[in-house]
Amino acid sequence: MTEELDLMGQDSDGGSEEVVLTPAELIERLEQAWMNEKFAPELLESKSEIVECVMEQLEHMEENLRRVKKEDLKVSIHRMEMERIRYVLSSYLRCRLTKIEKFFPHILEKEKTRPEGEPASLSPEEFAFAKDYLKNVALKHMPPNLQKVDLLRSVPKPDLDSYVFLRVRERQENILVEPETDEQRDYVIDLEEGSQHLIRYKTIAPLVASGAVQLI
Amino acid sequence: MDAAEVEFLAEKELGDLGPFNPGLPVEVPLWLAINLKQRQKCRLLPPEWMDVEKLEKVRDHERKKDTFTPMPSPYYMELTKLLLNHASDNIPKADEIRTLVKDMWDTRIAKLRVSADSFVRQQEAHAELDNLTLMEINTSGAFLTQALNHMYKLRTNLQPSESAQSQDF
């Protein structure tokens, strides 16, 4: 359906991606980011370039629909496609906001102490949301003598030892599996492309960030 | 991820329907095919694997083996449900197909329960589950991961830990 829209060669503005994505690939990326965010116990890197491109694409589609003659079937098909994209996008953003609310002191702390060059976990809007949440929601209802340091201690951190399911996109070798009990020993496994696994998030977190595995 | 969301992903699968130009089958995503079918604008052609003999072979193979065998489609459950609910008139022997697919599902979920049980008992740290579909993983997975997470917390709280982590029950 999207081949009919003249959107080939759309570049991502201001993002670190220099790759040109077709509309289909862009939506694929959005869905991957959505699933990863859903299943990851912590807030993942902000994918603002994808979000911005998807919103632009939705605007293009809206414009195209306005130009087209009132042909009922085609218009409603495009609208359905747009609704599907909007659903994934808003689900993705809501998932992130829920995590921001849940872990806000740790997220704000991490952002404050983030080294130069490391990608941000929050988009500018999300950062504003988090700070606002701290001021107007959290602190407003706390006793006056509560300091931010206490928030870091009393608000639970994301549980990076949670188990997750994943599918392997790029082959990985020698991933260390830590034992559950003291009697067991560490062992290494290879992750074959296309295979699916159940494992603790902490070990494979960098692979999620790099795109080598997909959480499912 | 709930079942509706897995179904959402399954709906992207491409299937044949006819006709746009009368008589010519066209490949479109399932969500579109179902919508057009609901508006009575087309006929759906079932996927090649949705055939009684083929499914019987798959089901028998699944019952024989202890492990999970590859399924004809990563979305076999959702596709069967969607197609049989909306286009059973286009699918020969729809009832038999429904039963066969349900058999396959039940067999696999039972195997999954057994594996999950032994995984937790033996306190494994890792499992490979190549032939499981997304719907199967999401149906049983949430419970399994929560159980594992709780057990891990209980175990690590028996030993004094270096960092005073707050507990999130």
mmCIF file of C-alpha atoms in Angstrom:
data_model
loop_
_atom_site.group_PDB
_atom_site.id
_atom_site.type_symbol
_atom_site.label_atom_id
_atom_site.label_comp_id
_atom_site.label_asym_id
_atom_site.label_seq_id
_atom_site.Cartn_x
_atom_site.Cartn_y
_atom_site.Cartn_z
ATOM 1 C CA MET A 1 0.000 0.000 0.000
ATOM 2 C CA THR A 2 2.694 2.480 0.930
ATOM 3 C CA GLU A 3 4.465 2.063 -2.415
ATOM 4 C CA GLU A 4 1.679 4.144 -3.894
ATOM 5 C CA LEU A 5 2.733 7.111 -1.788
ATOM 6 C CA ASP A 6 5.666 9.048 -3.081
ATOM 7 C CA LEU A 7 7.809 8.732 -0.003
ATOM 8 C CA MET A 8 10.852 6.840 -1.174
ATOM 9 C CA GLY A 9 14.157 8.189 -0.080
ATOM 10 C CA GLN A 10 12.910 9.912 3.027
ATOM 11 C CA ASP A 11 15.858 10.719 5.224
ATOM 12 C CA SER A 12 15.725 11.095 8.972
ATOM 13 C CA ASP A 13 16.266 14.726 9.902
ATOM 14 C CA GLY A 14 18.894 15.416 12.503
ATOM 15 C CA GLY A 15 19.178 11.802 13.557
ATOM 16 C CA SER A 16 22.331 9.796 13.819
ATOM 17 C CA GLU A 17 20.939 7.543 11.093
ATOM 18 C CA GLU A 18 22.329 8.344 7.693
ATOM 19 C CA VAL A 19 20.645 5.343 6.167
ATOM 20 C CA VAL A 20 17.687 6.069 3.957
ATOM 21 C CA LEU A 21 14.732 3.961 4.992
ATOM 22 C CA THR A 22 11.740 3.026 2.926
ATOM 23 C CA PRO A 23 8.422 3.683 4.648
ATOM 24 C CA ALA A 24 8.015 -0.054 5.210
ATOM 25 C CA GLU A 25 11.443 -0.294 6.840
ATOM 26 C CA LEU A 26 10.682 2.706 9.027
ATOM 27 C CA ILE A 27 7.506 1.097 10.342
ATOM 28 C CA GLU A 28 9.407 -2.139 10.862
ATOM 29 C CA ARG A 29 11.940 -0.223 12.986
ATOM 30 C CA LEU A 30 9.127 1.378 14.971
ATOM 31 C CA GLU A 31 7.595 -2.012 15.683
ATOM 32 C CA GLN A 32 10.948 -3.390 16.784
ATOM 33 C CA ALA A 33 11.491 -0.435 19.114
ATOM 34 C CA TRP A 34 7.944 -0.941 20.438
ATOM 35 C CA MET A 35 8.451 -4.588 21.256
ATOM 36 C CA ASN A 36 11.859 -4.009 22.807
ATOM 37 C CA GLU A 37 10.464 -1.240 24.997
ATOM 38 C CA LYS A 38 7.527 -3.410 26.065
ATOM 39 C CA PHE A 39 9.654 -6.271 27.261
ATOM 40 C CA ALA A 40 12.732 -4.503 28.586
ATOM 41 C CA PRO A 41 12.686 -3.955 32.365
ATOM 42 C CA GLU A 42 14.444 -0.582 32.016
ATOM 43 C CA LEU A 43 13.832 2.485 29.893
ATOM 44 C CA LEU A 44 15.678 2.008 26.611
ATOM 45 C CA GLU A 45 17.535 4.573 24.555
ATOM 46 C CA SER A 46 15.265 7.209 23.096
ATOM 47 C CA LYS A 47 14.488 6.568 19.429
ATOM 48 C CA SER A 48 13.396 10.094 18.618
ATOM 49 C CA GLU A 49 14.546 9.921 14.993
ATOM 50 C CA ILE A 50 12.192 7.045 14.352
ATOM 51 C CA VAL A 51 9.345 8.742 16.204
ATOM 52 C CA GLU A 52 9.833 11.989 14.269
ATOM 53 C CA CYS A 53 10.041 10.237 10.915
ATOM 54 C CA VAL A 54 6.912 8.217 11.629
ATOM 55 C CA MET A 55 5.004 11.363 12.595
ATOM 56 C CA GLU A 56 6.181 13.053 9.392
ATOM 57 C CA GLN A 57 5.109 10.037 7.403
ATOM 58 C CA LEU A 58 1.659 10.106 8.990
ATOM 59 C CA GLU A 59 1.373 13.787 8.057
ATOM 60 C CA HIS A 60 2.360 13.041 4.454
ATOM 61 C CA MET A 61 -0.241 10.318 4.295
ATOM 62 C CA GLU A 62 -2.868 12.653 5.722
ATOM 63 C CA GLU A 63 -2.015 15.270 3.083
ATOM 64 C CA ASN A 64 -2.124 12.736 0.283
ATOM 65 C CA LEU A 65 -5.525 11.599 1.415
ATOM 66 C CA ARG A 66 -6.828 15.155 1.349
ATOM 67 C CA ARG A 67 -5.654 15.562 -2.244
ATOM 68 C CA VAL A 68 -7.147 12.311 -3.497
ATOM 69 C CA LYS A 69 -10.675 12.238 -4.871
ATOM 70 C CA LYS A 70 -13.312 11.064 -2.447
ATOM 71 C CA GLU A 71 -12.844 7.440 -3.438
ATOM 72 C CA ASP A 72 -14.311 5.622 -0.512
ATOM 73 C CA LEU A 73 -12.482 2.312 -0.540
ATOM 74 C CA LYS A 74 -8.962 3.580 -1.120
ATOM 75 C CA VAL A 75 -9.333 6.344 1.428
ATOM 76 C CA SER A 76 -10.608 4.036 4.112
ATOM 77 C CA ILE A 77 -7.823 1.540 3.443
ATOM 78 C CA HIS A 78 -5.198 4.229 3.879
ATOM 79 C CA ARG A 79 -6.925 5.446 7.001
ATOM 80 C CA MET A 80 -6.830 1.950 8.432
ATOM 81 C CA GLU A 81 -3.143 1.711 7.695
ATOM 82 C CA MET A 82 -2.567 5.044 9.408
ATOM 83 C CA GLU A 83 -4.572 3.945 12.447
ATOM 84 C CA ARG A 84 -2.415 0.855 12.752
ATOM 85 C CA ILE A 85 0.756 2.929 12.644
ATOM 86 C CA ARG A 86 -0.670 5.405 15.152
ATOM 87 C CA TYR A 87 -1.538 2.576 17.491
ATOM 88 C CA VAL A 88 2.020 1.269 17.589
ATOM 89 C CA LEU A 89 3.460 4.750 17.955
ATOM 90 C CA SER A 90 1.248 5.770 20.847
ATOM 91 C CA SER A 91 1.649 2.409 22.561
ATOM 92 C CA TYR A 92 5.419 2.846 22.311
ATOM 93 C CA LEU A 93 5.330 6.352 23.753
ATOM 94 C CA ARG A 94 2.919 5.369 26.532
ATOM 95 C CA CYS A 95 5.129 2.445 27.490
ATOM 96 C CA ARG A 96 8.058 4.822 27.869
ATOM 97 C CA LEU A 97 6.071 7.326 29.910
ATOM 98 C CA THR A 98 4.932 4.567 32.261
ATOM 99 C CA LYS A 99 8.544 3.570 32.855
ATOM 100 C CA ILE A 100 9.569 7.190 33.332
ATOM 101 C CA GLU A 101 6.906 7.613 36.015
ATOM 102 C CA LYS A 102 7.925 4.357 37.643
ATOM 103 C CA PHE A 103 11.663 4.956 37.774
ATOM 104 C CA PHE A 104 11.869 8.749 37.604
ATOM 105 C CA PRO A 105 14.583 9.455 40.206
ATOM 106 C CA HIS A 106 16.940 6.891 38.688
ATOM 107 C CA ILE A 107 16.247 8.040 35.154
ATOM 108 C CA LEU A 108 16.833 11.683 36.053
ATOM 109 C CA GLU A 109 20.011 10.754 37.884
ATOM 110 C CA LYS A 110 21.275 8.743 34.949
ATOM 111 C CA GLU A 111 20.579 11.632 32.592
ATOM 112 C CA LYS A 112 22.380 14.072 34.863
ATOM 113 C CA THR A 113 25.496 11.916 35.042
ATOM 114 C CA ARG A 114 25.476 10.783 31.426
ATOM 115 C CA PRO A 115 28.930 10.974 29.806
ATOM 116 C CA GLU A 116 29.385 13.028 26.631
ATOM 117 C CA GLY A 117 28.641 11.151 23.455
ATOM 118 C CA GLU A 118 26.485 8.506 25.080
ATOM 119 C CA PRO A 119 22.998 8.509 23.586
ATOM 120 C CA ALA A 120 20.203 9.929 25.732
ATOM 121 C CA SER A 121 17.574 7.730 27.283
ATOM 122 C CA LEU A 122 15.054 10.549 27.109
ATOM 123 C CA SER A 123 13.852 12.771 24.337
ATOM 124 C CA PRO A 124 13.782 16.488 25.251
ATOM 125 C CA GLU A 125 10.012 16.252 25.792
ATOM 126 C CA GLU A 126 10.374 13.178 27.957
ATOM 127 C CA PHE A 127 13.070 14.884 29.990
ATOM 128 C CA ALA A 128 10.754 17.827 30.610
ATOM 129 C CA PHE A 129 8.006 15.374 31.547
ATOM 130 C CA ALA A 130 10.261 13.598 34.026
ATOM 131 C CA LYS A 131 11.360 16.805 35.716
ATOM 132 C CA ASP A 132 7.801 18.026 35.862
ATOM 133 C CA TYR A 133 6.721 14.696 37.324
ATOM 134 C CA LEU A 134 9.326 15.039 40.038
ATOM 135 C CA LYS A 135 8.278 18.550 40.931
ATOM 136 C CA ASN A 136 4.528 18.482 40.533
ATOM 137 C CA VAL A 137 3.592 14.925 41.273
ATOM 138 C CA ALA A 138 6.188 13.305 43.456
ATOM 139 C CA LEU A 139 7.514 16.085 45.644
ATOM 140 C CA LYS A 140 4.243 17.891 45.923
ATOM 141 C CA HIS A 141 2.705 15.072 47.899
ATOM 142 C CA MET A 142 5.737 14.197 50.001
ATOM 143 C CA PRO A 143 6.526 15.461 53.479
ATOM 144 C CA PRO A 144 8.660 18.633 53.284
ATOM 145 C CA ASN A 145 11.788 17.100 54.722
ATOM 146 C CA LEU A 146 12.167 14.489 51.997
ATOM 147 C CA GLN A 147 15.266 14.955 49.896
ATOM 148 C CA LYS A 148 15.977 13.706 46.418
ATOM 149 C CA VAL A 149 18.580 11.277 47.746
ATOM 150 C CA ASP A 150 15.872 9.498 49.693
ATOM 151 C CA LEU A 151 13.878 9.147 46.504
ATOM 152 C CA LEU A 152 16.786 7.331 44.882
ATOM 153 C CA ARG A 153 16.806 4.890 47.750
ATOM 154 C CA SER A 154 13.095 4.403 48.221
ATOM 155 C CA VAL A 155 11.902 4.229 44.645
ATOM 156 C CA PRO A 156 12.682 0.767 43.283
ATOM 157 C CA LYS A 157 15.200 0.494 40.489
ATOM 158 C CA PRO A 158 14.409 -1.378 37.301
ATOM 159 C CA ASP A 159 15.073 -5.061 37.853
ATOM 160 C CA LEU A 160 17.753 -5.807 35.313
ATOM 161 C CA ASP A 161 17.892 -9.415 36.447
ATOM 162 C CA SER A 162 14.412 -10.009 35.037
ATOM 163 C CA TYR A 163 14.030 -12.789 32.553
ATOM 164 C CA VAL A 164 13.207 -11.935 28.968
ATOM 165 C CA PHE A 165 12.484 -13.800 25.744
ATOM 166 C CA LEU A 166 14.474 -12.825 22.709
ATOM 167 C CA ARG A 167 15.027 -13.670 19.066
ATOM 168 C CA VAL A 168 18.526 -13.429 17.628
ATOM 169 C CA ARG A 169 19.030 -11.171 14.598
ATOM 170 C CA GLU A 170 22.811 -11.233 14.369
ATOM 171 C CA ARG A 171 24.860 -14.193 15.471
ATOM 172 C CA GLN A 172 26.629 -13.657 18.787
ATOM 173 C CA GLU A 173 29.348 -15.787 20.283
ATOM 174 C CA ASN A 174 30.383 -16.452 23.825
ATOM 175 C CA ILE A 175 27.582 -14.885 25.746
ATOM 176 C CA LEU A 176 28.150 -15.537 29.415
ATOM 177 C CA VAL A 177 25.306 -17.142 31.319
ATOM 178 C CA GLU A 178 25.554 -16.528 35.040
ATOM 179 C CA PRO A 179 24.462 -19.347 37.306
ATOM 180 C CA GLU A 180 21.328 -19.193 39.385
ATOM 181 C CA THR A 181 22.737 -21.046 42.336
ATOM 182 C CA ASP A 182 26.141 -21.180 43.924
ATOM 183 C CA GLU A 183 26.635 -24.800 42.971
ATOM 184 C CA GLN A 184 26.320 -24.061 39.263
ATOM 185 C CA ARG A 185 29.090 -22.583 37.231
ATOM 186 C CA ASP A 186 29.103 -19.893 34.578
ATOM 187 C CA TYR A 187 28.924 -21.120 31.043
ATOM 188 C CA VAL A 188 28.967 -19.531 27.625
ATOM 189 C CA ILE A 189 26.548 -19.963 24.799
ATOM 190 C CA ASP A 190 26.457 -18.917 21.189
ATOM 191 C CA LEU A 191 23.363 -17.227 19.883
ATOM 192 C CA GLU A 192 22.561 -18.425 16.400
ATOM 193 C CA GLU A 193 20.741 -16.148 14.008
ATOM 194 C CA GLY A 194 16.996 -16.823 14.094
ATOM 195 C CA SER A 195 17.068 -18.761 17.362
ATOM 196 C CA GLN A 196 14.912 -17.803 20.353
ATOM 197 C CA HIS A 197 15.981 -17.782 23.982
ATOM 198 C CA LEU A 198 14.869 -17.192 27.553
ATOM 199 C CA ILE A 199 17.571 -15.498 29.563
ATOM 200 C CA ARG A 200 18.213 -12.764 32.113
ATOM 201 C CA TYR A 201 18.049 -9.259 30.716
ATOM 202 C CA LYS A 202 21.280 -7.997 32.252
ATOM 203 C CA THR A 203 23.522 -10.253 30.174
ATOM 204 C CA ILE A 204 22.027 -9.295 26.865
ATOM 205 C CA ALA A 205 21.122 -5.646 27.475
ATOM 206 C CA PRO A 206 23.880 -4.314 25.175
ATOM 207 C CA LEU A 207 22.681 -6.656 22.430
ATOM 208 C CA VAL A 208 19.213 -5.128 22.610
ATOM 209 C CA ALA A 209 20.699 -1.648 22.323
ATOM 210 C CA SER A 210 22.783 -2.637 19.312
ATOM 211 C CA GLY A 211 19.913 -4.382 17.555
ATOM 212 C CA ALA A 212 21.616 -7.779 17.552
ATOM 213 C CA VAL A 213 18.651 -9.324 19.370
ATOM 214 C CA GLN A 214 14.935 -8.539 19.463
ATOM 215 C CA LEU A 215 12.889 -8.914 22.658
ATOM 216 C CA ILE A 216 9.665 -10.878 22.109
ATOM 217 C CA MET B 1 2.039 -8.047 25.270
ATOM 218 C CA ASP B 2 -1.503 -9.285 25.207
ATOM 219 C CA ALA B 3 -3.086 -11.640 22.709
ATOM 220 C CA ALA B 4 -4.686 -8.765 20.816
ATOM 221 C CA GLU B 5 -1.287 -7.215 20.206
ATOM 222 C CA VAL B 6 0.177 -10.496 18.978
ATOM 223 C CA GLU B 7 -2.816 -10.762 16.680
ATOM 224 C CA PHE B 8 -2.089 -7.220 15.500
ATOM 225 C CA LEU B 9 1.358 -8.388 14.387
ATOM 226 C CA ALA B 10 -0.046 -11.546 12.816
ATOM 227 C CA GLU B 11 -2.372 -9.405 10.718
ATOM 228 C CA LYS B 12 0.600 -8.076 8.800
ATOM 229 C CA GLU B 13 1.134 -11.466 7.202
ATOM 230 C CA LEU B 14 0.498 -11.344 3.506
ATOM 231 C CA GLY B 15 -2.210 -13.489 2.058
ATOM 232 C CA ASP B 16 -3.946 -13.914 -1.215
ATOM 233 C CA LEU B 17 -7.349 -12.633 -1.948
ATOM 234 C CA GLY B 18 -9.293 -12.218 -5.085
ATOM 235 C CA PRO B 19 -10.386 -10.310 -6.937
ATOM 236 C CA PHE B 20 -9.439 -6.683 -7.320
ATOM 237 C CA ASN B 21 -9.607 -7.176 -10.974
ATOM 238 C CA PRO B 22 -12.121 -9.948 -11.134
ATOM 239 C CA GLY B 23 -10.468 -13.317 -11.062
ATOM 240 C CA LEU B 24 -6.925 -12.213 -10.249
ATOM 241 C CA PRO B 25 -5.587 -13.088 -6.817
ATOM 242 C CA VAL B 26 -3.778 -10.283 -5.046
ATOM 243 C CA GLU B 27 -1.424 -10.421 -2.106
ATOM 244 C CA VAL B 28 -2.292 -8.078 0.748
ATOM 245 C CA PRO B 29 -1.776 -7.895 4.486
ATOM 246 C CA LEU B 30 -4.262 -9.932 6.447
ATOM 247 C CA TRP B 31 -5.831 -6.959 8.232
ATOM 248 C CA LEU B 32 -6.793 -5.536 4.875
ATOM 249 C CA ALA B 33 -7.998 -8.856 3.508
ATOM 250 C CA ILE B 34 -10.280 -9.385 6.490
ATOM 251 C CA ASN B 35 -11.664 -5.884 6.264
ATOM 252 C CA LEU B 36 -12.457 -6.250 2.576
ATOM 253 C CA LYS B 37 -14.007 -9.627 3.205
ATOM 254 C CA GLN B 38 -16.221 -8.089 5.901
ATOM 255 C CA ARG B 39 -17.390 -5.575 3.325
ATOM 256 C CA GLN B 40 -18.078 -8.461 0.992
ATOM 257 C CA LYS B 41 -15.691 -7.171 -1.617
ATOM 258 C CA CYS B 42 -13.556 -10.257 -1.984
ATOM 259 C CA ARG B 43 -12.926 -13.906 -1.321
ATOM 260 C CA LEU B 44 -10.002 -15.095 0.786
ATOM 261 C CA LEU B 45 -7.714 -17.859 -0.353
ATOM 262 C CA PRO B 46 -6.416 -19.931 2.564
ATOM 263 C CA PRO B 47 -2.651 -20.350 2.920
ATOM 264 C CA GLU B 48 -1.137 -23.452 1.459
ATOM 265 C CA TRP B 49 -0.548 -25.085 4.844
ATOM 266 C CA MET B 50 -4.194 -24.735 5.901
ATOM 267 C CA ASP B 51 -5.086 -28.151 4.532
ATOM 268 C CA VAL B 52 -6.418 -31.127 6.498
ATOM 269 C CA GLU B 53 -3.846 -33.679 5.356
ATOM 270 C CA LYS B 54 -0.886 -31.360 5.848
ATOM 271 C CA LEU B 55 -2.063 -30.288 9.286
ATOM 272 C CA GLU B 56 -2.669 -33.892 10.338
ATOM 273 C CA LYS B 57 0.962 -34.668 9.549
ATOM 274 C CA VAL B 58 2.146 -31.668 11.552
ATOM 275 C CA ARG B 59 -0.087 -32.547 14.490
ATOM 276 C CA ASP B 60 1.024 -36.160 14.581
ATOM 277 C CA HIS B 61 4.655 -35.128 14.404
ATOM 278 C CA GLU B 62 4.147 -32.680 17.260
ATOM 279 C CA ARG B 63 2.504 -35.341 19.394
ATOM 280 C CA LYS B 64 5.299 -37.829 18.784
ATOM 281 C CA LYS B 65 8.165 -35.540 19.676
ATOM 282 C CA ASP B 66 9.042 -34.276 23.159
ATOM 283 C CA THR B 67 10.450 -31.093 21.741
ATOM 284 C CA PHE B 68 8.722 -28.331 19.820
ATOM 285 C CA THR B 69 8.532 -28.939 16.088
ATOM 286 C CA PRO B 70 8.487 -26.115 13.559
ATOM 287 C CA MET B 71 5.021 -24.796 12.815
ATOM 288 C CA PRO B 72 3.735 -24.060 9.315
ATOM 289 C CA SER B 73 3.613 -20.388 10.191
ATOM 290 C CA PRO B 74 4.923 -18.329 13.110
ATOM 291 C CA TYR B 75 1.366 -17.106 13.425
ATOM 292 C CA TYR B 76 -0.465 -20.372 12.812
ATOM 293 C CA MET B 77 -2.841 -19.878 15.730
ATOM 294 C CA GLU B 78 -3.861 -16.307 14.957
ATOM 295 C CA LEU B 79 -4.185 -16.902 11.232
ATOM 296 C CA THR B 80 -6.396 -19.905 11.779
ATOM 297 C CA LYS B 81 -8.605 -18.036 14.207
ATOM 298 C CA LEU B 82 -8.924 -14.932 12.022
ATOM 299 C CA LEU B 83 -9.535 -16.828 8.799
ATOM 300 C CA LEU B 84 -11.984 -19.277 10.294
ATOM 301 C CA ASN B 85 -13.902 -16.530 12.067
ATOM 302 C CA HIS B 86 -14.206 -14.250 9.084
ATOM 303 C CA ALA B 87 -13.922 -16.439 6.010
ATOM 304 C CA SER B 88 -14.842 -19.997 6.895
ATOM 305 C CA ASP B 89 -16.943 -20.122 3.749
ATOM 306 C CA ASN B 90 -13.731 -19.756 1.737
ATOM 307 C CA ILE B 91 -11.954 -22.551 3.575
ATOM 308 C CA PRO B 92 -12.638 -26.185 2.810
ATOM 309 C CA LYS B 93 -13.213 -28.475 5.833
ATOM 310 C CA ALA B 94 -13.074 -25.511 8.202
ATOM 311 C CA ASP B 95 -14.238 -27.453 11.263
ATOM 312 C CA GLU B 96 -11.637 -30.169 10.871
ATOM 313 C CA ILE B 97 -8.971 -27.542 10.486
ATOM 314 C CA ARG B 98 -10.129 -25.779 13.610
ATOM 315 C CA THR B 99 -9.889 -29.020 15.591
ATOM 316 C CA LEU B 100 -6.485 -29.936 14.208
ATOM 317 C CA VAL B 101 -4.989 -26.565 15.001
ATOM 318 C CA LYS B 102 -6.451 -26.629 18.483
ATOM 319 C CA ASP B 103 -4.897 -30.070 19.020
ATOM 320 C CA MET B 104 -1.534 -28.735 17.958
ATOM 321 C CA TRP B 105 -1.875 -25.740 20.253
ATOM 322 C CA ASP B 106 -2.923 -27.858 23.252
ATOM 323 C CA THR B 107 -0.064 -30.292 22.740
ATOM 324 C CA ARG B 108 2.480 -27.504 22.537
ATOM 325 C CA ILE B 109 1.139 -25.571 25.513
ATOM 326 C CA ALA B 110 1.231 -28.747 27.591
ATOM 327 C CA LYS B 111 4.867 -29.244 26.578
ATOM 328 C CA LEU B 112 5.577 -25.639 27.461
ATOM 329 C CA ARG B 113 4.125 -26.123 30.941
ATOM 330 C CA VAL B 114 6.302 -29.178 31.494
ATOM 331 C CA SER B 115 9.452 -27.359 30.280
ATOM 332 C CA ALA B 116 8.637 -24.316 32.364
ATOM 333 C CA ASP B 117 8.169 -26.494 35.413
ATOM 334 C CA SER B 118 11.520 -28.221 34.972
ATOM 335 C CA PHE B 119 13.218 -24.920 34.143
ATOM 336 C CA VAL B 120 12.109 -23.457 37.440
ATOM 337 C CA ARG B 121 12.836 -26.597 39.447
ATOM 338 C CA GLN B 122 16.317 -27.043 38.097
ATOM 339 C CA GLN B 123 16.954 -23.344 38.426
ATOM 340 C CA GLU B 124 18.224 -23.036 34.911
ATOM 341 C CA ALA B 125 19.622 -19.728 33.818
ATOM 342 C CA HIS B 126 18.959 -20.042 30.118
ATOM 343 C CA ALA B 127 16.752 -21.908 27.656
ATOM 344 C CA GLU B 128 16.600 -22.075 23.895
ATOM 345 C CA LEU B 129 13.106 -22.198 22.430
ATOM 346 C CA ASP B 130 13.466 -21.921 18.705
ATOM 347 C CA ASN B 131 10.204 -23.288 17.410
ATOM 348 C CA LEU B 132 7.892 -21.510 19.789
ATOM 349 C CA THR B 133 5.605 -18.922 18.249
ATOM 350 C CA LEU B 134 5.008 -15.448 19.611
ATOM 351 C CA MET B 135 1.484 -16.286 20.777
ATOM 352 C CA GLU B 136 2.700 -19.316 22.728
ATOM 353 C CA ILE B 137 5.473 -17.329 24.348
ATOM 354 C CA ASN B 138 3.143 -14.504 25.306
ATOM 355 C CA THR B 139 0.436 -16.801 26.647
ATOM 356 C CA SER B 140 2.702 -18.616 29.062
ATOM 357 C CA GLY B 141 5.699 -16.333 29.151
ATOM 358 C CA ALA B 142 4.516 -13.618 31.481
ATOM 359 C CA PHE B 143 3.776 -16.094 34.238
ATOM 360 C CA LEU B 144 7.054 -17.922 33.732
ATOM 361 C CA THR B 145 9.208 -14.804 33.796
ATOM 362 C CA GLN B 146 7.441 -13.432 36.851
ATOM 363 C CA ALA B 147 7.890 -16.748 38.666
ATOM 364 C CA LEU B 148 11.577 -16.805 37.771
ATOM 365 C CA ASN B 149 12.036 -13.198 38.836
ATOM 366 C CA HIS B 150 10.389 -13.796 42.205
ATOM 367 C CA MET B 151 12.475 -16.873 42.832
ATOM 368 C CA TYR B 152 15.633 -15.015 41.977
ATOM 369 C CA LYS B 153 14.747 -12.254 44.414
ATOM 370 C CA LEU B 154 13.917 -14.715 47.157
ATOM 371 C CA ARG B 155 17.182 -16.520 46.596
ATOM 372 C CA THR B 156 19.378 -13.448 46.526
ATOM 373 C CA ASN B 157 17.694 -12.009 49.602
ATOM 374 C CA LEU B 158 18.736 -15.038 51.595
ATOM 375 C CA GLN B 159 22.325 -13.939 51.161
ATOM 376 C CA PRO B 160 23.446 -10.536 52.398
ATOM 377 C CA SER B 161 23.879 -8.419 49.282
ATOM 378 C CA GLU B 162 26.468 -5.727 48.675
ATOM 379 C CA SER B 163 24.048 -3.041 47.562
ATOM 380 C CA ALA B 164 21.031 -2.251 49.699
ATOM 381 C CA GLN B 165 18.498 -2.679 46.923
ATOM 382 C CA SER B 166 14.953 -1.789 47.733
ATOM 383 C CA GLN B 167 12.575 -4.628 47.057
ATOM 384 C CA ASP B 168 9.925 -4.418 44.454
ATOM 385 C CA PHE B 169 7.252 -6.986 45.205
#
